[in-house]
Amino acid sequence: MTGDPSVSRVPTFFLNHGGGPWPWMDGPMRQGYDQLEASLNGLLPSLGQMPKAVLVVSSHWEEAEPRVSSHPNPPMLYDYYGFPEHTYHIRYAAPGNPELAARTVALLREGGFAAEEDAGRGFDHGTFSLMQPIRPEADLPVVQLSVLADFDARRHIAMGRLLAPLRDEGVLVIGSGLSYHNLRALGPAGAVPSARFDQWLRDSLVGVGQAEREAALAQWEQAPAAHQAHPRPEHLVPLMVVAGSAGEDACTVQFHQPDFFGGIAVTSFRFG
């Protein structure tokens, strides 16, 4: 893939993907996602142009070095448990994009990462739970990128910087995670720590220059309630990739809900 002068730079996003296969659920659980779903439904119309493809940095794929899905017709990976039987037969039928996978690997290798393609990897719920409400037609090619198993914030920011050219090539780069992810303290138990960490996150990103926000993210463990919000930061580090790819673009709140999952504060962000 190469730059197209007719394509303007595509914004990049860190998005909360929610729990399991929620877009295929009914009843109270699905209703709990009404605000998030409305935000995701409006994402593509807000761009002003249709991206050529989507690169999803998935918090549900951890590898020692970057791995990029290159299957032309990705299978499904039902990486959840305890959900209704029908959710283990759902399909998000978007095509892959081997060309974008190869381009992503090349950019990462140029920056010193030992990136590799993975021709067998299927869509995990960090990808299809977002893409179903974003593009239910499933006609946009989607490629997945793993996070790094060491969770090093600076390495993830560096990955993002290397991937920034994709945004000028019509690629929508999405970091898929959750701004608060402590499964042992959801609902009311997570209200205070999630609010403290979420406020820090918004203060550190919105209205802040590139150098300052990258420095804050690199030191995220010093934030209020950091380890209560993220005992394991796999759901946070996709944000680091997105922040790296954002460059000097301004950050705004894409979605905020103070009572998500019955009581936790969560925020999604847009850069550009």
PDB file of C-alpha atoms in Angstrom:
ATOM      1  CA  MET A   1       0.000   0.000   0.000  1.00  0.00           C
ATOM      2  CA  THR A   2       1.235   3.484  -0.790  1.00  0.00           C
ATOM      3  CA  GLY A   3       0.092   7.000  -0.140  1.00  0.00           C
ATOM      4  CA  ASP A   4      -2.760   8.345  -2.229  1.00  0.00           C
ATOM      5  CA  PRO A   5      -2.815  12.149  -2.670  1.00  0.00           C
ATOM      6  CA  SER A   6      -6.608  12.017  -2.918  1.00  0.00           C
ATOM      7  CA  VAL A   7      -6.864  10.451   0.554  1.00  0.00           C
ATOM      8  CA  SER A   8      -6.720  12.679   3.613  1.00  0.00           C
ATOM      9  CA  ARG A   9      -5.228  11.418   6.854  1.00  0.00           C
ATOM     10  CA  VAL A  10      -7.628   9.110   8.673  1.00  0.00           C
ATOM     11  CA  PRO A  11      -8.184   9.773  12.388  1.00  0.00           C
ATOM     12  CA  THR A  12      -7.095   7.040  14.789  1.00  0.00           C
ATOM     13  CA  PHE A  13      -9.058   5.753  17.783  1.00  0.00           C
ATOM     14  CA  PHE A  14      -8.762   3.963  21.094  1.00  0.00           C
ATOM     15  CA  LEU A  15     -12.112   2.253  21.624  1.00  0.00           C
ATOM     16  CA  ASN A  16     -13.725   0.304  24.426  1.00  0.00           C
ATOM     17  CA  HIS A  17     -14.879  -3.010  22.963  1.00  0.00           C
ATOM     18  CA  GLY A  18     -17.078  -4.220  25.814  1.00  0.00           C
ATOM     19  CA  GLY A  19     -17.577  -7.777  26.983  1.00  0.00           C
ATOM     20  CA  GLY A  20     -17.620 -10.862  24.794  1.00  0.00           C
ATOM     21  CA  PRO A  21     -20.059 -11.032  21.851  1.00  0.00           C
ATOM     22  CA  TRP A  22     -22.410  -8.334  23.138  1.00  0.00           C
ATOM     23  CA  PRO A  23     -23.597  -7.115  19.690  1.00  0.00           C
ATOM     24  CA  TRP A  24     -25.195 -10.530  19.164  1.00  0.00           C
ATOM     25  CA  MET A  25     -26.944 -10.498  22.560  1.00  0.00           C
ATOM     26  CA  ASP A  26     -30.448  -9.404  23.536  1.00  0.00           C
ATOM     27  CA  GLY A  27     -32.064  -8.185  26.729  1.00  0.00           C
ATOM     28  CA  PRO A  28     -30.510  -6.254  29.626  1.00  0.00           C
ATOM     29  CA  MET A  29     -26.891  -6.993  28.713  1.00  0.00           C
ATOM     30  CA  ARG A  30     -27.312  -5.582  25.220  1.00  0.00           C
ATOM     31  CA  GLN A  31     -29.207  -2.584  26.570  1.00  0.00           C
ATOM     32  CA  GLY A  32     -26.258  -1.813  28.831  1.00  0.00           C
ATOM     33  CA  TYR A  33     -24.271  -1.081  25.687  1.00  0.00           C
ATOM     34  CA  ASP A  34     -26.709   1.425  24.173  1.00  0.00           C
ATOM     35  CA  GLN A  35     -24.419   4.438  24.603  1.00  0.00           C
ATOM     36  CA  LEU A  36     -21.304   2.629  23.425  1.00  0.00           C
ATOM     37  CA  GLU A  37     -23.183   1.171  20.469  1.00  0.00           C
ATOM     38  CA  ALA A  38     -24.420   4.596  19.383  1.00  0.00           C
ATOM     39  CA  SER A  39     -20.852   5.903  19.506  1.00  0.00           C
ATOM     40  CA  LEU A  40     -19.563   2.999  17.405  1.00  0.00           C
ATOM     41  CA  ASN A  41     -22.448   3.324  14.924  1.00  0.00           C
ATOM     42  CA  GLY A  42     -21.428   6.934  14.294  1.00  0.00           C
ATOM     43  CA  LEU A  43     -17.698   6.381  13.892  1.00  0.00           C
ATOM     44  CA  LEU A  44     -17.439   5.863  10.128  1.00  0.00           C
ATOM     45  CA  PRO A  45     -19.883   8.673   9.237  1.00  0.00           C
ATOM     46  CA  SER A  46     -17.754  11.018  11.352  1.00  0.00           C
ATOM     47  CA  LEU A  47     -14.684  10.435   9.183  1.00  0.00           C
ATOM     48  CA  GLY A  48     -15.942  12.158   6.057  1.00  0.00           C
ATOM     49  CA  GLN A  49     -14.455   9.386   3.928  1.00  0.00           C
ATOM     50  CA  MET A  50     -14.617   5.611   3.862  1.00  0.00           C
ATOM     51  CA  PRO A  51     -11.314   4.015   4.862  1.00  0.00           C
ATOM     52  CA  LYS A  52      -9.765   1.453   2.552  1.00  0.00           C
ATOM     53  CA  ALA A  53      -9.120  -0.989   5.380  1.00  0.00           C
ATOM     54  CA  VAL A  54      -8.983  -1.273   9.163  1.00  0.00           C
ATOM     55  CA  LEU A  55      -6.031  -2.245  11.354  1.00  0.00           C
ATOM     56  CA  VAL A  56      -7.180  -3.336  14.823  1.00  0.00           C
ATOM     57  CA  VAL A  57      -4.643  -3.511  17.652  1.00  0.00           C
ATOM     58  CA  SER A  58      -6.326  -6.175  19.765  1.00  0.00           C
ATOM     59  CA  SER A  59      -5.871  -6.482  23.517  1.00  0.00           C
ATOM     60  CA  HIS A  60      -6.864 -10.133  23.134  1.00  0.00           C
ATOM     61  CA  TRP A  61      -3.748 -11.100  21.207  1.00  0.00           C
ATOM     62  CA  GLU A  62      -0.437 -11.058  23.117  1.00  0.00           C
ATOM     63  CA  GLU A  63       2.900 -12.003  21.541  1.00  0.00           C
ATOM     64  CA  ALA A  64       6.564 -11.470  22.409  1.00  0.00           C
ATOM     65  CA  GLU A  65       7.022  -9.599  19.106  1.00  0.00           C
ATOM     66  CA  PRO A  66       4.377  -8.067  16.846  1.00  0.00           C
ATOM     67  CA  ARG A  67       2.230 -10.495  14.900  1.00  0.00           C
ATOM     68  CA  VAL A  68      -0.088  -9.399  12.094  1.00  0.00           C
ATOM     69  CA  SER A  69      -3.007 -11.431  10.758  1.00  0.00           C
ATOM     70  CA  SER A  70      -2.692 -12.146   7.045  1.00  0.00           C
ATOM     71  CA  HIS A  71      -5.493 -14.634   6.360  1.00  0.00           C
ATOM     72  CA  PRO A  72      -7.525 -13.425   3.342  1.00  0.00           C
ATOM     73  CA  ASN A  73     -10.757 -14.729   4.923  1.00  0.00           C
ATOM     74  CA  PRO A  74     -10.148 -14.781   8.681  1.00  0.00           C
ATOM     75  CA  PRO A  75     -11.901 -17.440  10.764  1.00  0.00           C
ATOM     76  CA  MET A  76     -13.521 -16.675  14.114  1.00  0.00           C
ATOM     77  CA  LEU A  77     -11.888 -17.046  17.522  1.00  0.00           C
ATOM     78  CA  TYR A  78     -14.495 -17.379  20.265  1.00  0.00           C
ATOM     79  CA  ASP A  79     -12.244 -16.213  23.096  1.00  0.00           C
ATOM     80  CA  TYR A  80     -14.875 -15.997  25.841  1.00  0.00           C
ATOM     81  CA  TYR A  81     -16.836 -18.373  28.013  1.00  0.00           C
ATOM     82  CA  GLY A  82     -20.212 -18.598  29.691  1.00  0.00           C
ATOM     83  CA  PHE A  83     -22.211 -16.956  26.912  1.00  0.00           C
ATOM     84  CA  PRO A  84     -25.293 -18.381  25.134  1.00  0.00           C
ATOM     85  CA  GLU A  85     -24.683 -21.217  22.697  1.00  0.00           C
ATOM     86  CA  HIS A  86     -25.601 -19.168  19.635  1.00  0.00           C
ATOM     87  CA  THR A  87     -22.694 -16.772  20.296  1.00  0.00           C
ATOM     88  CA  TYR A  88     -20.263 -19.594  19.498  1.00  0.00           C
ATOM     89  CA  HIS A  89     -21.614 -19.773  15.960  1.00  0.00           C
ATOM     90  CA  ILE A  90     -21.667 -16.083  15.038  1.00  0.00           C
ATOM     91  CA  ARG A  91     -19.632 -14.809  12.130  1.00  0.00           C
ATOM     92  CA  TYR A  92     -18.180 -11.441  11.268  1.00  0.00           C
ATOM     93  CA  ALA A  93     -17.436 -12.090   7.617  1.00  0.00           C
ATOM     94  CA  ALA A  94     -15.133  -9.196   6.735  1.00  0.00           C
ATOM     95  CA  PRO A  95     -12.219 -10.096   4.477  1.00  0.00           C
ATOM     96  CA  GLY A  96      -8.645  -9.856   5.565  1.00  0.00           C
ATOM     97  CA  ASN A  97      -6.044  -7.906   3.610  1.00  0.00           C
ATOM     98  CA  PRO A  98      -2.718  -9.683   3.018  1.00  0.00           C
ATOM     99  CA  GLU A  99      -1.297  -6.553   1.365  1.00  0.00           C
ATOM    100  CA  LEU A 100      -1.984  -4.435   4.446  1.00  0.00           C
ATOM    101  CA  ALA A 101      -0.587  -7.202   6.661  1.00  0.00           C
ATOM    102  CA  ALA A 102       2.649  -7.239   4.673  1.00  0.00           C
ATOM    103  CA  ARG A 103       2.861  -3.430   4.723  1.00  0.00           C
ATOM    104  CA  THR A 104       2.333  -3.390   8.507  1.00  0.00           C
ATOM    105  CA  VAL A 105       5.051  -5.998   9.044  1.00  0.00           C
ATOM    106  CA  ALA A 106       7.442  -4.067   6.785  1.00  0.00           C
ATOM    107  CA  LEU A 107       6.909  -0.800   8.680  1.00  0.00           C
ATOM    108  CA  LEU A 108       7.494  -2.484  12.029  1.00  0.00           C
ATOM    109  CA  ARG A 109      10.608  -4.279  10.805  1.00  0.00           C
ATOM    110  CA  GLU A 110      12.050  -1.026   9.488  1.00  0.00           C
ATOM    111  CA  GLY A 111      11.847   0.245  13.060  1.00  0.00           C
ATOM    112  CA  GLY A 112      13.632  -2.759  14.540  1.00  0.00           C
ATOM    113  CA  PHE A 113      10.708  -4.956  15.610  1.00  0.00           C
ATOM    114  CA  ALA A 114      10.842  -8.655  14.741  1.00  0.00           C
ATOM    115  CA  ALA A 115       7.357  -8.562  13.261  1.00  0.00           C
ATOM    116  CA  GLU A 116       5.863 -11.554  11.463  1.00  0.00           C
ATOM    117  CA  GLU A 117       2.692 -12.398   9.617  1.00  0.00           C
ATOM    118  CA  ASP A 118       0.276 -14.944  11.070  1.00  0.00           C
ATOM    119  CA  ALA A 119      -1.757 -16.599   8.325  1.00  0.00           C
ATOM    120  CA  GLY A 120      -3.921 -18.604  10.713  1.00  0.00           C
ATOM    121  CA  ARG A 121      -5.115 -16.025  13.203  1.00  0.00           C
ATOM    122  CA  GLY A 122      -8.872 -15.432  13.298  1.00  0.00           C
ATOM    123  CA  PHE A 123     -10.898 -12.471  14.490  1.00  0.00           C
ATOM    124  CA  ASP A 124     -11.044 -12.355  18.296  1.00  0.00           C
ATOM    125  CA  HIS A 125     -13.753 -10.516  20.189  1.00  0.00           C
ATOM    126  CA  GLY A 126     -11.512  -7.493  20.623  1.00  0.00           C
ATOM    127  CA  THR A 127     -12.051  -7.077  16.891  1.00  0.00           C
ATOM    128  CA  PHE A 128     -15.484  -8.410  15.998  1.00  0.00           C
ATOM    129  CA  SER A 129     -17.272  -6.897  19.007  1.00  0.00           C
ATOM    130  CA  LEU A 130     -16.216  -3.482  17.690  1.00  0.00           C
ATOM    131  CA  MET A 131     -16.512  -4.039  13.988  1.00  0.00           C
ATOM    132  CA  GLN A 132     -20.044  -5.426  14.070  1.00  0.00           C
ATOM    133  CA  PRO A 133     -21.558  -2.093  15.252  1.00  0.00           C
ATOM    134  CA  ILE A 134     -19.000  -0.023  13.320  1.00  0.00           C
ATOM    135  CA  ARG A 135     -19.586  -1.783   9.993  1.00  0.00           C
ATOM    136  CA  PRO A 136     -22.304  -4.449  10.154  1.00  0.00           C
ATOM    137  CA  GLU A 137     -22.024  -4.898   6.372  1.00  0.00           C
ATOM    138  CA  ALA A 138     -18.612  -6.505   7.052  1.00  0.00           C
ATOM    139  CA  ASP A 139     -17.278  -5.273   3.707  1.00  0.00           C
ATOM    140  CA  LEU A 140     -14.193  -3.392   4.951  1.00  0.00           C
ATOM    141  CA  PRO A 141     -10.989  -5.465   5.012  1.00  0.00           C
ATOM    142  CA  VAL A 142      -9.759  -5.963   8.584  1.00  0.00           C
ATOM    143  CA  VAL A 143      -6.268  -6.884   9.780  1.00  0.00           C
ATOM    144  CA  GLN A 144      -5.324  -7.539  13.407  1.00  0.00           C
ATOM    145  CA  LEU A 145      -2.114  -6.577  15.197  1.00  0.00           C
ATOM    146  CA  SER A 146      -1.057  -8.158  18.475  1.00  0.00           C
ATOM    147  CA  VAL A 147       0.064  -6.298  21.551  1.00  0.00           C
ATOM    148  CA  LEU A 148       3.437  -7.079  23.109  1.00  0.00           C
ATOM    149  CA  ALA A 149       3.447  -9.514  26.002  1.00  0.00           C
ATOM    150  CA  ASP A 150       5.903  -7.378  27.988  1.00  0.00           C
ATOM    151  CA  PHE A 151       3.287  -4.555  28.043  1.00  0.00           C
ATOM    152  CA  ASP A 152       6.097  -2.006  27.762  1.00  0.00           C
ATOM    153  CA  ALA A 153       4.410   1.345  27.177  1.00  0.00           C
ATOM    154  CA  ARG A 154       7.328   2.909  25.312  1.00  0.00           C
ATOM    155  CA  ARG A 155       7.618  -0.030  22.914  1.00  0.00           C
ATOM    156  CA  HIS A 156       3.926   0.229  22.115  1.00  0.00           C
ATOM    157  CA  ILE A 157       4.228   3.978  21.509  1.00  0.00           C
ATOM    158  CA  ALA A 158       7.173   3.249  19.205  1.00  0.00           C
ATOM    159  CA  MET A 159       5.075   0.716  17.292  1.00  0.00           C
ATOM    160  CA  GLY A 160       2.432   3.360  16.778  1.00  0.00           C
ATOM    161  CA  ARG A 161       4.901   5.895  15.426  1.00  0.00           C
ATOM    162  CA  LEU A 162       6.076   3.362  12.862  1.00  0.00           C
ATOM    163  CA  LEU A 163       2.508   2.677  11.762  1.00  0.00           C
ATOM    164  CA  ALA A 164       1.535   6.341  11.339  1.00  0.00           C
ATOM    165  CA  PRO A 165       2.073   6.280   7.531  1.00  0.00           C
ATOM    166  CA  LEU A 166      -0.858   3.883   7.224  1.00  0.00           C
ATOM    167  CA  ARG A 167      -3.196   6.711   8.173  1.00  0.00           C
ATOM    168  CA  ASP A 168      -2.124   8.581   5.041  1.00  0.00           C
ATOM    169  CA  GLU A 169      -2.826   5.457   2.992  1.00  0.00           C
ATOM    170  CA  GLY A 170      -6.509   5.295   3.904  1.00  0.00           C
ATOM    171  CA  VAL A 171      -6.184   2.867   6.816  1.00  0.00           C
ATOM    172  CA  LEU A 172      -8.284   3.300   9.948  1.00  0.00           C
ATOM    173  CA  VAL A 173      -6.081   2.329  12.918  1.00  0.00           C
ATOM    174  CA  ILE A 174      -8.067   1.276  15.995  1.00  0.00           C
ATOM    175  CA  GLY A 175      -6.715   0.352  19.405  1.00  0.00           C
ATOM    176  CA  SER A 176      -9.244  -2.042  20.919  1.00  0.00           C
ATOM    177  CA  GLY A 177      -9.291  -2.407  24.693  1.00  0.00           C
ATOM    178  CA  LEU A 178     -10.972  -0.951  27.757  1.00  0.00           C
ATOM    179  CA  SER A 179      -9.893   2.144  29.644  1.00  0.00           C
ATOM    180  CA  TYR A 180     -10.734   0.253  32.861  1.00  0.00           C
ATOM    181  CA  HIS A 181     -10.232  -3.513  33.035  1.00  0.00           C
ATOM    182  CA  ASN A 182     -10.394  -5.148  36.433  1.00  0.00           C
ATOM    183  CA  LEU A 183     -12.781  -8.085  36.264  1.00  0.00           C
ATOM    184  CA  ARG A 184     -12.681  -8.487  40.040  1.00  0.00           C
ATOM    185  CA  ALA A 185     -13.920  -4.946  40.621  1.00  0.00           C
ATOM    186  CA  LEU A 186     -16.703  -4.160  38.188  1.00  0.00           C
ATOM    187  CA  GLY A 187     -19.907  -2.271  38.900  1.00  0.00           C
ATOM    188  CA  PRO A 188     -20.041  -0.348  42.199  1.00  0.00           C
ATOM    189  CA  ALA A 189     -16.779  -1.911  43.411  1.00  0.00           C
ATOM    190  CA  GLY A 190     -14.934  -0.248  40.558  1.00  0.00           C
ATOM    191  CA  ALA A 191     -16.657   3.132  40.700  1.00  0.00           C
ATOM    192  CA  VAL A 192     -14.013   5.050  42.655  1.00  0.00           C
ATOM    193  CA  PRO A 193     -10.828   3.585  41.130  1.00  0.00           C
ATOM    194  CA  SER A 194     -12.216   3.769  37.605  1.00  0.00           C
ATOM    195  CA  ALA A 195     -13.274   7.404  38.076  1.00  0.00           C
ATOM    196  CA  ARG A 196      -9.848   8.366  39.437  1.00  0.00           C
ATOM    197  CA  PHE A 197      -7.943   6.652  36.662  1.00  0.00           C
ATOM    198  CA  ASP A 198     -10.339   7.847  33.973  1.00  0.00           C
ATOM    199  CA  GLN A 199      -9.983  11.455  35.066  1.00  0.00           C
ATOM    200  CA  TRP A 200      -6.202  11.141  34.924  1.00  0.00           C
ATOM    201  CA  LEU A 201      -6.421   9.593  31.474  1.00  0.00           C
ATOM    202  CA  ARG A 202      -8.571  12.396  30.075  1.00  0.00           C
ATOM    203  CA  ASP A 203      -6.395  15.061  31.720  1.00  0.00           C
ATOM    204  CA  SER A 204      -3.282  13.432  30.237  1.00  0.00           C
ATOM    205  CA  LEU A 205      -4.592  13.196  26.667  1.00  0.00           C
ATOM    206  CA  VAL A 206      -7.145  15.887  25.875  1.00  0.00           C
ATOM    207  CA  GLY A 207      -5.764  19.345  25.177  1.00  0.00           C
ATOM    208  CA  VAL A 208      -2.207  18.130  25.750  1.00  0.00           C
ATOM    209  CA  GLY A 209       0.705  18.165  23.292  1.00  0.00           C
ATOM    210  CA  GLN A 210       2.289  15.052  21.844  1.00  0.00           C
ATOM    211  CA  ALA A 211       5.422  15.024  24.011  1.00  0.00           C
ATOM    212  CA  GLU A 212       3.518  15.580  27.253  1.00  0.00           C
ATOM    213  CA  ARG A 213       0.872  12.951  26.604  1.00  0.00           C
ATOM    214  CA  GLU A 214       3.410  10.353  25.474  1.00  0.00           C
ATOM    215  CA  ALA A 215       5.453  11.024  28.616  1.00  0.00           C
ATOM    216  CA  ALA A 216       2.339  10.586  30.761  1.00  0.00           C
ATOM    217  CA  LEU A 217       1.396   7.323  29.060  1.00  0.00           C
ATOM    218  CA  ALA A 218       4.925   5.996  29.450  1.00  0.00           C
ATOM    219  CA  GLN A 219       4.530   6.550  33.201  1.00  0.00           C
ATOM    220  CA  TRP A 220       0.929   5.368  33.425  1.00  0.00           C
ATOM    221  CA  GLU A 221       1.694   3.186  36.436  1.00  0.00           C
ATOM    222  CA  GLN A 222       2.163   6.357  38.507  1.00  0.00           C
ATOM    223  CA  ALA A 223      -1.418   7.458  37.776  1.00  0.00           C
ATOM    224  CA  PRO A 224      -4.105   7.452  40.494  1.00  0.00           C
ATOM    225  CA  ALA A 225      -5.555   3.940  40.953  1.00  0.00           C
ATOM    226  CA  ALA A 226      -3.464   2.695  38.021  1.00  0.00           C
ATOM    227  CA  HIS A 227      -3.076  -0.888  39.172  1.00  0.00           C
ATOM    228  CA  GLN A 228      -6.624  -1.070  40.436  1.00  0.00           C
ATOM    229  CA  ALA A 229      -7.795  -0.018  36.980  1.00  0.00           C
ATOM    230  CA  HIS A 230      -5.389  -2.328  35.154  1.00  0.00           C
ATOM    231  CA  PRO A 231      -3.984  -5.254  37.181  1.00  0.00           C
ATOM    232  CA  ARG A 232      -2.741  -6.479  33.764  1.00  0.00           C
ATOM    233  CA  PRO A 233      -2.445  -3.676  31.202  1.00  0.00           C
ATOM    234  CA  GLU A 234      -3.232  -5.652  28.056  1.00  0.00           C
ATOM    235  CA  HIS A 235      -6.447  -3.652  27.620  1.00  0.00           C
ATOM    236  CA  LEU A 236      -4.582  -0.345  28.019  1.00  0.00           C
ATOM    237  CA  VAL A 237      -1.533  -0.776  25.771  1.00  0.00           C
ATOM    238  CA  PRO A 238      -3.533  -0.526  22.503  1.00  0.00           C
ATOM    239  CA  LEU A 239      -3.987   3.114  23.547  1.00  0.00           C
ATOM    240  CA  MET A 240      -0.202   3.516  23.540  1.00  0.00           C
ATOM    241  CA  VAL A 241      -0.032   2.312  19.932  1.00  0.00           C
ATOM    242  CA  VAL A 242      -2.763   4.729  18.894  1.00  0.00           C
ATOM    243  CA  ALA A 243      -1.119   7.629  20.741  1.00  0.00           C
ATOM    244  CA  GLY A 244       2.130   6.857  18.943  1.00  0.00           C
ATOM    245  CA  SER A 245       0.422   6.814  15.560  1.00  0.00           C
ATOM    246  CA  ALA A 246      -1.385  10.074  16.371  1.00  0.00           C
ATOM    247  CA  GLY A 247       1.729  12.208  16.135  1.00  0.00           C
ATOM    248  CA  GLU A 248       0.816  15.823  16.830  1.00  0.00           C
ATOM    249  CA  ASP A 249      -2.893  15.331  16.156  1.00  0.00           C
ATOM    250  CA  ALA A 250      -5.178  16.603  18.893  1.00  0.00           C
ATOM    251  CA  CYS A 251      -7.022  14.159  21.128  1.00  0.00           C
ATOM    252  CA  THR A 252     -10.735  14.410  21.879  1.00  0.00           C
ATOM    253  CA  VAL A 253     -13.161  12.230  23.814  1.00  0.00           C
ATOM    254  CA  GLN A 254     -14.960   9.878  21.444  1.00  0.00           C
ATOM    255  CA  PHE A 255     -17.168   8.288  24.106  1.00  0.00           C
ATOM    256  CA  HIS A 256     -17.494   8.627  27.861  1.00  0.00           C
ATOM    257  CA  GLN A 257     -19.796   6.842  30.272  1.00  0.00           C
ATOM    258  CA  PRO A 258     -19.469   7.157  34.060  1.00  0.00           C
ATOM    259  CA  ASP A 259     -21.682   4.144  34.830  1.00  0.00           C
ATOM    260  CA  PHE A 260     -20.630   1.521  32.293  1.00  0.00           C
ATOM    261  CA  PHE A 261     -21.069  -2.119  33.431  1.00  0.00           C
ATOM    262  CA  GLY A 262     -23.216  -0.811  36.259  1.00  0.00           C
ATOM    263  CA  GLY A 263     -20.804   1.670  37.772  1.00  0.00           C
ATOM    264  CA  ILE A 264     -17.360   2.051  36.155  1.00  0.00           C
ATOM    265  CA  ALA A 265     -16.125   5.108  34.277  1.00  0.00           C
ATOM    266  CA  VAL A 266     -14.814   4.423  30.771  1.00  0.00           C
ATOM    267  CA  THR A 267     -13.653   6.635  27.924  1.00  0.00           C
ATOM    268  CA  SER A 268     -12.788   6.144  24.254  1.00  0.00           C
ATOM    269  CA  PHE A 269     -10.531   8.605  22.433  1.00  0.00           C
ATOM    270  CA  ARG A 270     -10.104  10.018  18.948  1.00  0.00           C
ATOM    271  CA  PHE A 271      -6.899  11.543  17.587  1.00  0.00           C
ATOM    272  CA  GLY A 272      -7.185  13.756  14.534  1.00  0.00           C
TER     273      GLY A 272
END
